[in-house]
Coordinates of C-alpha atoms and ligand atoms in Angstrom, one line a residue:
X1047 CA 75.9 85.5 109.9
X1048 CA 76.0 82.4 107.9
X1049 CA 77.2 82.4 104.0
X1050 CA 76.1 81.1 101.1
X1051 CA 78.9 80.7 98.3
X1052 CA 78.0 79.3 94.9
X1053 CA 80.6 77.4 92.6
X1054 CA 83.1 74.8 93.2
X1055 CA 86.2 76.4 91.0
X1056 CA 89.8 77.3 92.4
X1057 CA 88.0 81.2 92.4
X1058 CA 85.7 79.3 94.9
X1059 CA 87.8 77.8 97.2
X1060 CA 90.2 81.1 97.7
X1061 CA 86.5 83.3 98.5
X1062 CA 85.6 80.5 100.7
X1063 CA 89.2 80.6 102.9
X1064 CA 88.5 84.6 102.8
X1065 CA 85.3 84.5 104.0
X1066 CA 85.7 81.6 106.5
X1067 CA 88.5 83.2 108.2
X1068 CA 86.3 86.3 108.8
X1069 CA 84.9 87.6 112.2
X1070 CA 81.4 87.9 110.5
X1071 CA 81.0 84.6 109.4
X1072 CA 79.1 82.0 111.9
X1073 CA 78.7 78.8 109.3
X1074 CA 79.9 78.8 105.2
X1075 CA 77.9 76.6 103.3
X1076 CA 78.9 76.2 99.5
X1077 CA 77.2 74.9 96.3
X1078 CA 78.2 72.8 95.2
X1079 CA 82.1 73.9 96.5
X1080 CA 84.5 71.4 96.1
X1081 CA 86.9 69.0 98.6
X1082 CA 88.9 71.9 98.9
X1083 CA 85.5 73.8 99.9
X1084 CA 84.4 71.2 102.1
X1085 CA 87.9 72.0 104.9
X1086 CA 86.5 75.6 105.3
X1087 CA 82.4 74.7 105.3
X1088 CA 79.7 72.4 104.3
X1089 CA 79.3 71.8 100.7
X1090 CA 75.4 71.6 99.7
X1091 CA 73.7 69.9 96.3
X1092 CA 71.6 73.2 95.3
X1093 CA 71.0 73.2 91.7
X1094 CA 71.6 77.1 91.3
X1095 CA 70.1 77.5 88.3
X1096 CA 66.7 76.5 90.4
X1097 CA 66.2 80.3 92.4
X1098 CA 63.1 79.4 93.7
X1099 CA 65.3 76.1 95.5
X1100 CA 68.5 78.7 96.2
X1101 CA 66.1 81.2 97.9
X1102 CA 64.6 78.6 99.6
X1103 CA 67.4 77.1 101.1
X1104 CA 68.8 80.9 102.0
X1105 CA 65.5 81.1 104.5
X1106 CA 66.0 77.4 106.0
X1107 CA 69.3 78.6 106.5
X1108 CA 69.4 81.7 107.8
X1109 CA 71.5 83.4 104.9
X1110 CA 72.8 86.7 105.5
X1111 CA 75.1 87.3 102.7
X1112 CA 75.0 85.1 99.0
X1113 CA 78.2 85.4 97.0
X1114 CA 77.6 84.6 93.5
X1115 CA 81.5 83.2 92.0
X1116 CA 80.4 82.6 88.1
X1117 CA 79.1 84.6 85.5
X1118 CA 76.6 82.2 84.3
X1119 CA 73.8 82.7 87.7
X1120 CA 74.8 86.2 87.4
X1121 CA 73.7 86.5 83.7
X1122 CA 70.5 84.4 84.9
X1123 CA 69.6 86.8 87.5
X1124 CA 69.8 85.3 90.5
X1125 CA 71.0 88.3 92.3
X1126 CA 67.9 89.9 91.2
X1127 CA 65.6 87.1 92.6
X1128 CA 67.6 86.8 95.6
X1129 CA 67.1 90.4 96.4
X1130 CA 63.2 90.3 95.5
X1131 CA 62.8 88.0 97.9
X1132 CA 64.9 90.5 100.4
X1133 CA 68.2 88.3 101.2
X1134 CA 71.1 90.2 101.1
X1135 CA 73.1 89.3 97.5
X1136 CA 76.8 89.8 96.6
X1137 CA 77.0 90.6 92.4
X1138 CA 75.3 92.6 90.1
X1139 CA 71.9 92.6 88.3
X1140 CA 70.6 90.5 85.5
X1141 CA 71.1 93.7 83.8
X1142 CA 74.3 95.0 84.8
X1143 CA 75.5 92.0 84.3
X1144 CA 75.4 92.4 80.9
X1145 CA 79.0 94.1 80.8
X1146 CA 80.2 90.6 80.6
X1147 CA 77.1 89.1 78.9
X1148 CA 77.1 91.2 76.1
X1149 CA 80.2 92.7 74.2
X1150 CA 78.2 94.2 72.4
X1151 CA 75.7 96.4 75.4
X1152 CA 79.8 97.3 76.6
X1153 CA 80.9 98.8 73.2
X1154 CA 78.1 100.8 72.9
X1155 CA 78.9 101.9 76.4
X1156 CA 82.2 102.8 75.9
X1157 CA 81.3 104.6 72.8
X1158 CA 78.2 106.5 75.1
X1159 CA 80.6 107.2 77.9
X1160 CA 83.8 107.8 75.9
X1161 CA 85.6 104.9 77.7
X1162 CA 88.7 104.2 75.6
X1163 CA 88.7 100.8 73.7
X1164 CA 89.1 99.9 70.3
X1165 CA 87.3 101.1 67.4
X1166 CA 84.4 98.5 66.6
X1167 CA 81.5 97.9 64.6
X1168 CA 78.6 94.9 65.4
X1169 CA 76.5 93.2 62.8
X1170 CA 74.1 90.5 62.7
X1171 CA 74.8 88.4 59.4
X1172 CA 77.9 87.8 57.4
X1173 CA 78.1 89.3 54.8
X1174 CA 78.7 93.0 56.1
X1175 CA 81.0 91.9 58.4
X1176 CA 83.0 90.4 55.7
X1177 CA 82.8 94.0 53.5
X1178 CA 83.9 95.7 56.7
X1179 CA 87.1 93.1 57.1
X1180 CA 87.9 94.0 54.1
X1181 CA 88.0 97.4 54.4
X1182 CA 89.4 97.3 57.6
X1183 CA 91.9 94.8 56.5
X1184 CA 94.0 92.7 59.6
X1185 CA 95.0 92.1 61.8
X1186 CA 91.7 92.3 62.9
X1187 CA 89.4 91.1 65.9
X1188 CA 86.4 89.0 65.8
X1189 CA 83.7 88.5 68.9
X1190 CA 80.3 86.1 69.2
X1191 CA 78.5 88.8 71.5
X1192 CA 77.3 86.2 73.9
X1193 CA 79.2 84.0 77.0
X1194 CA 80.8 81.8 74.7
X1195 CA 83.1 80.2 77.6
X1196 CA 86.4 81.5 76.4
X1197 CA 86.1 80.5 72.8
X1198 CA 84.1 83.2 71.4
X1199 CA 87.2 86.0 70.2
X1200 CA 89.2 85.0 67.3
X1201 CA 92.4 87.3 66.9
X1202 CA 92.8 87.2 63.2
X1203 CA 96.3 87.8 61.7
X1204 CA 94.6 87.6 58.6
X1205 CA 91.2 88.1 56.4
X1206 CA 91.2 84.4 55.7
X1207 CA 91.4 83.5 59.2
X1208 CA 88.5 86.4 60.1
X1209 CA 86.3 84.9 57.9
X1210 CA 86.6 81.7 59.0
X1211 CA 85.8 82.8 62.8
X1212 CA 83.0 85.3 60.5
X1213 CA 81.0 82.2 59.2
X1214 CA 81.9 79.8 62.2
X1215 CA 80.1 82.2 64.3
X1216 CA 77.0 83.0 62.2
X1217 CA 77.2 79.3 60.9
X1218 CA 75.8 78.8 64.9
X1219 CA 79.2 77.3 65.8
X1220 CA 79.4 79.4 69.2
X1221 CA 75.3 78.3 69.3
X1222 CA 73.0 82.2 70.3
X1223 CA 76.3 83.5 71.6
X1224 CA 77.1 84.1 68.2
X1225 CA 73.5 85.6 66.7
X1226 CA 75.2 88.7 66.9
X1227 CA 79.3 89.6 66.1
X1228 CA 81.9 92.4 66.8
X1229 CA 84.1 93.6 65.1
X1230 CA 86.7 95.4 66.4
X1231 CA 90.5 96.8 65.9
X1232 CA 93.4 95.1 67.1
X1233 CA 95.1 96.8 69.8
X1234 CA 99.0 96.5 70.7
X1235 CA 100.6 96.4 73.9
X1236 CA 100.5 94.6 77.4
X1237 CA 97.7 92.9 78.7
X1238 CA 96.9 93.2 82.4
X1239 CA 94.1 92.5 84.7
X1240 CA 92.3 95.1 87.0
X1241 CA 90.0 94.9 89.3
X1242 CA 86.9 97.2 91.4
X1243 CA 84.8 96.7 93.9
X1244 CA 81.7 98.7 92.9
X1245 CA 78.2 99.2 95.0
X1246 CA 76.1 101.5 92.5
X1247 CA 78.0 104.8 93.1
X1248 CA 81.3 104.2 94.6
X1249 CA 84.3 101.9 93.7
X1250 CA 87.6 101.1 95.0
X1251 CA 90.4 99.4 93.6
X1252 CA 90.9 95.7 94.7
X1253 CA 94.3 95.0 93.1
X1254 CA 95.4 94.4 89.7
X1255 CA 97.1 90.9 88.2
X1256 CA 98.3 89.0 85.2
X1257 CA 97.7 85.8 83.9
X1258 CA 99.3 83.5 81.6
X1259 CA 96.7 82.1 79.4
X1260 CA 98.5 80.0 77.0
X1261 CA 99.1 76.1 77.9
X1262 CA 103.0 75.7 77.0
X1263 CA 105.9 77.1 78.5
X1264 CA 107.1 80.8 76.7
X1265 CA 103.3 81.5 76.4
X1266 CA 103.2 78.8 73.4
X1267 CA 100.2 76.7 72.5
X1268 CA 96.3 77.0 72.7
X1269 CA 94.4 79.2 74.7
X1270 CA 92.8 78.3 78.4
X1271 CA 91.3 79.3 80.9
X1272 CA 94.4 80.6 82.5
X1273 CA 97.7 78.6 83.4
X1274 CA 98.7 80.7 86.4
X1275 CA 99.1 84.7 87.7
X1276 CA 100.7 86.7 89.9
X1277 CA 99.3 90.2 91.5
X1278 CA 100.0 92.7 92.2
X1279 CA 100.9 93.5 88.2
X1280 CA 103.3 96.0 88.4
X1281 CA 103.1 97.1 84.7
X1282 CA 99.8 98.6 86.5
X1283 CA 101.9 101.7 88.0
X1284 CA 99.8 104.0 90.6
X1285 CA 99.8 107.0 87.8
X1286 CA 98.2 103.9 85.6
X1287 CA 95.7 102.5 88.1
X1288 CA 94.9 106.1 88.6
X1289 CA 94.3 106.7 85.1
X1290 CA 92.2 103.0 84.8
X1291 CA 89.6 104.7 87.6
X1292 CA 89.4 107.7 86.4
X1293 CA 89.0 106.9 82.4
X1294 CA 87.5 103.9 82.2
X1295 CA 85.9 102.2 85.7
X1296 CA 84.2 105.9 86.7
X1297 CA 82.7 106.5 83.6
X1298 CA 81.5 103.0 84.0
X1299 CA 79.5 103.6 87.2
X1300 CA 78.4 106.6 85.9
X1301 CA 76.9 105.1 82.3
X1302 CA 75.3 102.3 84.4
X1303 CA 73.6 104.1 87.0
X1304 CA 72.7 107.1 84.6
X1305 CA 71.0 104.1 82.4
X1306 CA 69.1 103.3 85.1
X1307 CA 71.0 99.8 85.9
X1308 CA 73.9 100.8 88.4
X1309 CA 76.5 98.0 88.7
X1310 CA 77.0 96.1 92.5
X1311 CA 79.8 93.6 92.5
X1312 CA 83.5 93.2 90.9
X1313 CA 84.1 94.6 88.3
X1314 CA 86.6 93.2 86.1
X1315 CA 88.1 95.2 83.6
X1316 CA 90.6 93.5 81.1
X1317 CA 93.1 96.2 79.4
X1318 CA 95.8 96.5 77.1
X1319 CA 98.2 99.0 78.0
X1320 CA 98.4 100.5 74.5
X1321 CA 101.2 103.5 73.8
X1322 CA 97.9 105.9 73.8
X1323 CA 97.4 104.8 77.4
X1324 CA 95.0 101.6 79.1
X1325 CA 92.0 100.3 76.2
X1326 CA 89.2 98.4 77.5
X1327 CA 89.6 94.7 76.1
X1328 CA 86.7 93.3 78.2
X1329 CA 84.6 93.5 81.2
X1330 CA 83.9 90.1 83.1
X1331 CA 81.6 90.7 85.8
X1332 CA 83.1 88.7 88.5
X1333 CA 86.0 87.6 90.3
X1334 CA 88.7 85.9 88.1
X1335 CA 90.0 82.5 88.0
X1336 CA 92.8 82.1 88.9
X1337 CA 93.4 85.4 89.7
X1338 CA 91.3 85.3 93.1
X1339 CA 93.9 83.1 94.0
X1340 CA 96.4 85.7 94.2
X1341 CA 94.1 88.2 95.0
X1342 CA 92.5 86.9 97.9
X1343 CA 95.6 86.5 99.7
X1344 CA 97.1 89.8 99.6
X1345 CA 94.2 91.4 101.3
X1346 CA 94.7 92.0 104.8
X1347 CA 90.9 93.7 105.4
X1348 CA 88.1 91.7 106.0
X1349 CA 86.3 90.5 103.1
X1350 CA 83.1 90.1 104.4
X1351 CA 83.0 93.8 105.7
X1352 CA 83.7 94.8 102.6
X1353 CA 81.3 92.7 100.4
X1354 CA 78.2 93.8 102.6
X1355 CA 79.4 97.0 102.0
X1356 CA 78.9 96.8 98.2
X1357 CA 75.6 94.9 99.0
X1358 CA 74.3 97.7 101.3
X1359 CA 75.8 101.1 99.2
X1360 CA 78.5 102.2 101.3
X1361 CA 81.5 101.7 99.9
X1362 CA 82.8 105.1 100.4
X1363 CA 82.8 104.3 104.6
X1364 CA 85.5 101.6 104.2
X1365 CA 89.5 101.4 102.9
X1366 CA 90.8 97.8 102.2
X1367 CA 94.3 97.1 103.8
X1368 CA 96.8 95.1 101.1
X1369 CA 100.0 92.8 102.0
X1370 CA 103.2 94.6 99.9
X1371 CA 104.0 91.3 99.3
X1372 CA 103.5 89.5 95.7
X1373 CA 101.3 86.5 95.6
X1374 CA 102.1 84.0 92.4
X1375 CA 99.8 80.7 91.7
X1376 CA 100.5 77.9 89.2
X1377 CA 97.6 75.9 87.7
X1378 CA 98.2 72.3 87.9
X1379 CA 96.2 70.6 85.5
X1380 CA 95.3 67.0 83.7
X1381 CA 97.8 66.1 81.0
X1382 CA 96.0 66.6 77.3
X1383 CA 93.9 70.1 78.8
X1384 CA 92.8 71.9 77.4
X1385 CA 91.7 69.1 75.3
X1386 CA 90.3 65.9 76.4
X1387 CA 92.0 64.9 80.0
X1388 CA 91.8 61.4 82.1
X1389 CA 89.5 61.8 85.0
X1390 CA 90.3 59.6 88.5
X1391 CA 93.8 59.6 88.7
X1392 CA 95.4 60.1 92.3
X1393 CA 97.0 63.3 93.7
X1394 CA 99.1 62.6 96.6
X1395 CA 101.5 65.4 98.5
X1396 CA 98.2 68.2 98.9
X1397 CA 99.4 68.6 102.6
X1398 CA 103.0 68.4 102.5
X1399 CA 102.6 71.4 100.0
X1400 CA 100.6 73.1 102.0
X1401 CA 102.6 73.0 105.0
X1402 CA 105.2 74.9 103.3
X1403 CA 105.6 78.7 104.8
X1404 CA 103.5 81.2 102.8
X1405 CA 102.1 78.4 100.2
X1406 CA 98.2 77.9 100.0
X1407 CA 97.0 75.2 97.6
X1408 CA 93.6 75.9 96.3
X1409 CA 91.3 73.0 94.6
X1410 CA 89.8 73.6 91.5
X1411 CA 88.9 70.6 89.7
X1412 CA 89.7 67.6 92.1
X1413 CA 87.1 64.8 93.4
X1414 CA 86.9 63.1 97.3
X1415 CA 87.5 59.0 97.2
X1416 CA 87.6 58.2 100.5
X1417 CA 90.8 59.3 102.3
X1418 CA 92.1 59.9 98.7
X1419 CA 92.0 62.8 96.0
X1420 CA 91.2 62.1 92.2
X1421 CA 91.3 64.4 89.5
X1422 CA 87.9 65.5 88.1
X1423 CA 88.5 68.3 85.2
X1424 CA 91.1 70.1 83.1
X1425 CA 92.5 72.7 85.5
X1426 CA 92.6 71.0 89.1
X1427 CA 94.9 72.6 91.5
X1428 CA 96.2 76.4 92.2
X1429 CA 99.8 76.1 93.9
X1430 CA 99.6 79.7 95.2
X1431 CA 102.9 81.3 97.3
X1432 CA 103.4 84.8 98.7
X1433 CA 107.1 86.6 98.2
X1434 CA 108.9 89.8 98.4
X1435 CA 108.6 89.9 94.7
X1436 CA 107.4 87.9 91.7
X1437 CA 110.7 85.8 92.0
X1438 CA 110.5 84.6 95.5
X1439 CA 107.3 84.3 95.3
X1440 CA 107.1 82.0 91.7
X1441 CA 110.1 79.9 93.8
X1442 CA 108.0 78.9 96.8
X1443 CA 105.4 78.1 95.0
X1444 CA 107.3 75.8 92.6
X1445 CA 108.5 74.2 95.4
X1446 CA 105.7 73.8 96.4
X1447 CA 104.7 72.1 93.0
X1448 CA 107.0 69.8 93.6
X1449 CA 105.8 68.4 97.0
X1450 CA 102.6 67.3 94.3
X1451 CA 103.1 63.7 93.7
X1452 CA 100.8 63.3 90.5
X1453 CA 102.5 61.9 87.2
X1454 CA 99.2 62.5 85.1
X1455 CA 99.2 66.5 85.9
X1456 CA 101.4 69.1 84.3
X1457 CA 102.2 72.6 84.8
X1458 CA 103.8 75.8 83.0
X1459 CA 107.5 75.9 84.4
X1460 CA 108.0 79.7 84.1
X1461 CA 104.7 81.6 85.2
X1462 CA 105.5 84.9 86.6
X1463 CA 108.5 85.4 83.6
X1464 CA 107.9 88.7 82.3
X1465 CA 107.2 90.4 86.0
X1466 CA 110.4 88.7 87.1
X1467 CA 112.6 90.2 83.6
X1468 CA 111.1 93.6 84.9
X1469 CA 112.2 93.2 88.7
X1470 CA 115.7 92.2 87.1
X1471 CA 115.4 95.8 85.2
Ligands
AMP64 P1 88.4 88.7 75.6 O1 87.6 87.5 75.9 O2 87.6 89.9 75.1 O3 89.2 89.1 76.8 O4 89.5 88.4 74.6 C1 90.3 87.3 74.8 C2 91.7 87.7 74.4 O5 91.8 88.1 73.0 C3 92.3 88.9 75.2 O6 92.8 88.5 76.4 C4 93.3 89.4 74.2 O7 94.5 88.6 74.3 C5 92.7 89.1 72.9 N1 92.0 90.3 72.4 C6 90.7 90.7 72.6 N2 90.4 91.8 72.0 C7 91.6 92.3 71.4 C8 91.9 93.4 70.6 N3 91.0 94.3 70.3 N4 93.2 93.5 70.2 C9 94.1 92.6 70.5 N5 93.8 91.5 71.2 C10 92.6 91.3 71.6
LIG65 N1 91.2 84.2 84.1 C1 90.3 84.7 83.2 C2 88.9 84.8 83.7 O1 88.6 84.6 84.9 O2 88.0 85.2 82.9

């Protein structure tokens, strides 16, 4: 059948080698992919956010299967049209999508279903939430309900700082992402990353990671998207990943489907492994970046097989196959990101990386010159190596790193350090 991918992120380019390298797939186009995208299929200029032109271009085309990477068409409803007009869609609803849309729909889920998470209360103008801070008193967590592209939860050590994020929210600094705010407890403990495959009814585990989402080295600095991850996370025991399905991801299905909008896609589930056992910090309500890029490669199934069977409700037919190994990527980005960043500068060495044993290096942000590679955004390279363990596994891929030949990037010099302090006991 031929494929449809839409993005062009490092997320992108690890689906697209999954779903090029499977038995299913005839031709992969993506849109708008990226050079990386454009070794494995044929990038296309759809504007997504046109459905009438994506549906259009899935019957020109031939389309069997759409696999929506971001949040943003999700939250838009593209599966929805896509599936009105009767081409098969990978993702969930307008509706279900919501779980990452809204924090606020997923509290009062959590708090319907009894799905552990911290205490929380939402309001829709300051001055309450300011009387509950202080009542509260901090540390104390504040949330713009909306997609507020990472900026939109302020972990306040104090009441000063919580309202400053109060009135920077209301005051429309987040724009309608911030009409409405949550506020919630702080929890304490380990964050780790956990992931479903869901069709409705059903959902199987598809592995677990951790990221490293501050900038600087010792997990100093500002916030980003994500400076690299390793997976499996093996904080995540069995008994825990156990526990994660049965407390929190099955009560999940069950609260969606029994409100009428069942939930078809991957489920994301950010946690904090708190001393009462996992809390839900967040749903996201599709794949990770970069933590497809560790994800991806671990799984020996086919990925095709098993996103159809989401798509078609039959989940429970299939088992996925994972490598033991551990796969660990470093994000190679722009000097200056998160903030501003030069755009155009070369990257030489791609290939010699990638000929290393066991490396893969994903594109995220990078532009096609010619024969030559720019850089085009903040984050713009995933430096991904499989190991025995989170040490050999963050060594290839820093040598790896250092095939790179690009004096205007940068990257974190010790991703993986906490997994690798646990393997050392
Ligand atoms: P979110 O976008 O909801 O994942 O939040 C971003 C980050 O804020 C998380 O990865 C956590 O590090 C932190 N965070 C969010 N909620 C809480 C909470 N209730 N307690 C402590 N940290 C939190
Ligand atoms: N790495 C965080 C995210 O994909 O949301």
């Amino acid at each position: 059948m031929n494929i449809l991918l839409i993005g062009s992120g490092g997320r992108e380019h690890a689906l697209a080698w999954s779903l090029s390298a499977s038995p299913l797939c005839d031709k992969l186009f993506i849109a708008p992919g990226n050079p990386g995208t454009a070794q494995l299929g044929e990038n296309v200029p759809l504007d997504v956010t046109d459905h009438a032109a994506v549906v259009a271009f899935c019957r020109a085309h031939a389309i069997g299967l759409v696999m929506v990477g971001p949040e943003a068409p999700l939250v838009a409803g593209l599966v929805d049209d896509l599936q009105a007009a009767s081409i098969k869609a990978f993702g969930p609803s307008k509706a279900a999508a919501q779980l990452e849309g809204s924090k606020a729909f997923t509290k009062d889920l959590c708090a319907e279903f009894s799905i552990p998470t911290a205490a929380y209360r939402r309001f829709t103008e300051p001055g309450t939430a300011k009387t509950y801070i202080h009542q509260s008193g901090a540390p104390i967590v504040i949330k713009a309900d909306g997609l507020a592209a990472g900026k939109g939860v302020v972990v306040a050590m104090t009441l000063a700082e919580a309202e400053e994020a109060i009135d920077m929210m209301f005051g429309g600094g987040l724009g309608e992402a911030g009409a409405e705010v949550v506020i919630e407890a702080f929890l304490e403990g380990e964050e780790a990353s956990f992931f479903a495959l869901c069709d409705g009814t059903t959902a199987i585990p598809f592995g677990t990671a951790q990221d490293h989402k501050r900038v600087f080295d010792g997990d100093k600095g500002p916030n980003t998207g994500g400076m690299g991850a390793y997976s499996p996370a093996a904080v995540l025991t069995s008994e825990l990943q156990d526990r994660v399905m049965r407390e929190i991801i099955a009560p999940t299905l069950a609260g969606m489907r029994a409100r009428g909008t069942p939930y078809t896609g991957i489920l994301y589930a950010g946690l904090m492994l708190t001393k009462d056992g996992p809390q839900l910090i967040e749903y996201n309500a599709r794949f990770g970046d970069p933590e497809t890029q560790v994800l991806l490669p671990r799984l020996k199934s086919d990925l095709v097989t098993a996103l159809i069977a989401a798509c078609d409700g039959v989940l429970n037919t299939i088992s996925l196959r994972w490598s033991d190994d551990t796969a660990l990527t470093v994000v190679m980005a722009a000097k200056g990101y998160p903030g501003a960043v030069e755009k155009g500068t070369e990257i030489r060495g791609i290939a010699d990386a990638q000929a290393l044993p066991d490396v893969l290096v994903f594109h995220a942000g990078t532009k096609q010159d010619g024969e030559r590679i720019l850089a085009n955004g903040g984050r713009v390279l995933n430096v991904t190596a499989l190991g025995r363990n989170v040490a050999e596994a963050q060594r290839r891929a820093y040598e790896a790193v250092e095939k790179i030949d690009w004096p205007e990037g940068f990257c974190r010099s010790d991703i993986g350090w906490r997994a690798i302090e646990r393997e050392r006991g």
